[in-house]
Tab-separated table of C-alpha atoms in Angstrom:
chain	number	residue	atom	x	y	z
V	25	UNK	CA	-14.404	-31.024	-1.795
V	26	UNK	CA	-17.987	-31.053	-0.828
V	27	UNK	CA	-18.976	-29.749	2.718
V	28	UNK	CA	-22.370	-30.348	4.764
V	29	UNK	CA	-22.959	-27.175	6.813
V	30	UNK	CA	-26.450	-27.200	9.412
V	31	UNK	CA	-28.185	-24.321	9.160
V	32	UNK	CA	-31.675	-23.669	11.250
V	33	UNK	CA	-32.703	-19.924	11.079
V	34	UNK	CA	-35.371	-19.627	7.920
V	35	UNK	CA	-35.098	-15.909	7.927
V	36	UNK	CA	-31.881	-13.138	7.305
V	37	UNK	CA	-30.268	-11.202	10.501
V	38	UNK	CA	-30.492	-7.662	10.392
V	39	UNK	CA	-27.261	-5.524	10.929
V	40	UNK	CA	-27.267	-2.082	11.240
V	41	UNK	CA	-23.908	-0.239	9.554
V	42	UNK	CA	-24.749	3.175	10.115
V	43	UNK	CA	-27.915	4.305	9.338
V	44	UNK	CA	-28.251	1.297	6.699
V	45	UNK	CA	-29.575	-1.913	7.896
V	46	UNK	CA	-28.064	-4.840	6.056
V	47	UNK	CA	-29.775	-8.676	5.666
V	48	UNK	CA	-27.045	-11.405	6.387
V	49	UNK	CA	-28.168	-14.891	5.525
V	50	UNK	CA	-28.634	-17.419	8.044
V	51	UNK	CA	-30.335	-20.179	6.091
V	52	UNK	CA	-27.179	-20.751	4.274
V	53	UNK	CA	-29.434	-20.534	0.895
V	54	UNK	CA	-28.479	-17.365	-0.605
V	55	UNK	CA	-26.270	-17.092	-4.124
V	56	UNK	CA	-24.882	-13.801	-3.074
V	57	UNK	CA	-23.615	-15.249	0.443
V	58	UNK	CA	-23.012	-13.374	3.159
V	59	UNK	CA	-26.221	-11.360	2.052
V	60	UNK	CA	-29.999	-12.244	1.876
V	61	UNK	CA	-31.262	-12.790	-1.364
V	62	UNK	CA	-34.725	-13.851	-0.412
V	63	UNK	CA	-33.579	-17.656	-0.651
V	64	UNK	CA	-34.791	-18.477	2.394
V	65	UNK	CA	-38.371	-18.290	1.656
V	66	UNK	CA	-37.876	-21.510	0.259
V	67	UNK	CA	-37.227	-23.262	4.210
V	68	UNK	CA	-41.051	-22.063	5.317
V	69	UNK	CA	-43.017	-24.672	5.170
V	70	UNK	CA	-40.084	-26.964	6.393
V	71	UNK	CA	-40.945	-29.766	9.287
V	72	UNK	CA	-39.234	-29.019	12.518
V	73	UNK	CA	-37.133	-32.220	13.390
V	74	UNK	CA	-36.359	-32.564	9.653
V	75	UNK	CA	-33.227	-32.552	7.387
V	76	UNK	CA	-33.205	-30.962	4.260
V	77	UNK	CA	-30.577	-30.914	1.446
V	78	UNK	CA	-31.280	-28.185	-1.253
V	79	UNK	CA	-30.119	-29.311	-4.729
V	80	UNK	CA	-28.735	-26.648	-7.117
V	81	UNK	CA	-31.694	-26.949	-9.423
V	82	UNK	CA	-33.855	-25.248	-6.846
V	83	UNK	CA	-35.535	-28.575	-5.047
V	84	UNK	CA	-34.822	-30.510	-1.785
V	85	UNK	CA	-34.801	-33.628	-0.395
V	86	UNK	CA	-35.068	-34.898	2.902
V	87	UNK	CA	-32.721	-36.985	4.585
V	88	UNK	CA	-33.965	-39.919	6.250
């Protein structure tokens, strides 16, 4: 079962456990989800107002 989840932040969330700070992804791009893995620098030079779907070979395409 495939599943379409919006996502709009382009950058991680910090959370502090401790004294460690830990990145959480919020882009939903990251292969070692829950954790940044620097995915998101892919969704900078995205167009507000636009939808993107990210393709497992690395590209994206907008949906019109």
């Amino acid at each position: 079962m495939a599943r379409l989840v919006r996502k709009e932040d382009k950058g991680p969330l910090a959370v502090k456990v401790g004294a460690e700070t830990k990145w959480v992804c919020m882009c939903g791009l990251s292969a070692n989800q829950p954790f940044c893995d620097g995915s998101h620098k892919k969704t900078h030079d995205e167009e507000a107002g636009k939808v993107y779907v990210y393709n497992k070979d690395g590209t994206r395409t907008e949906v019109k």
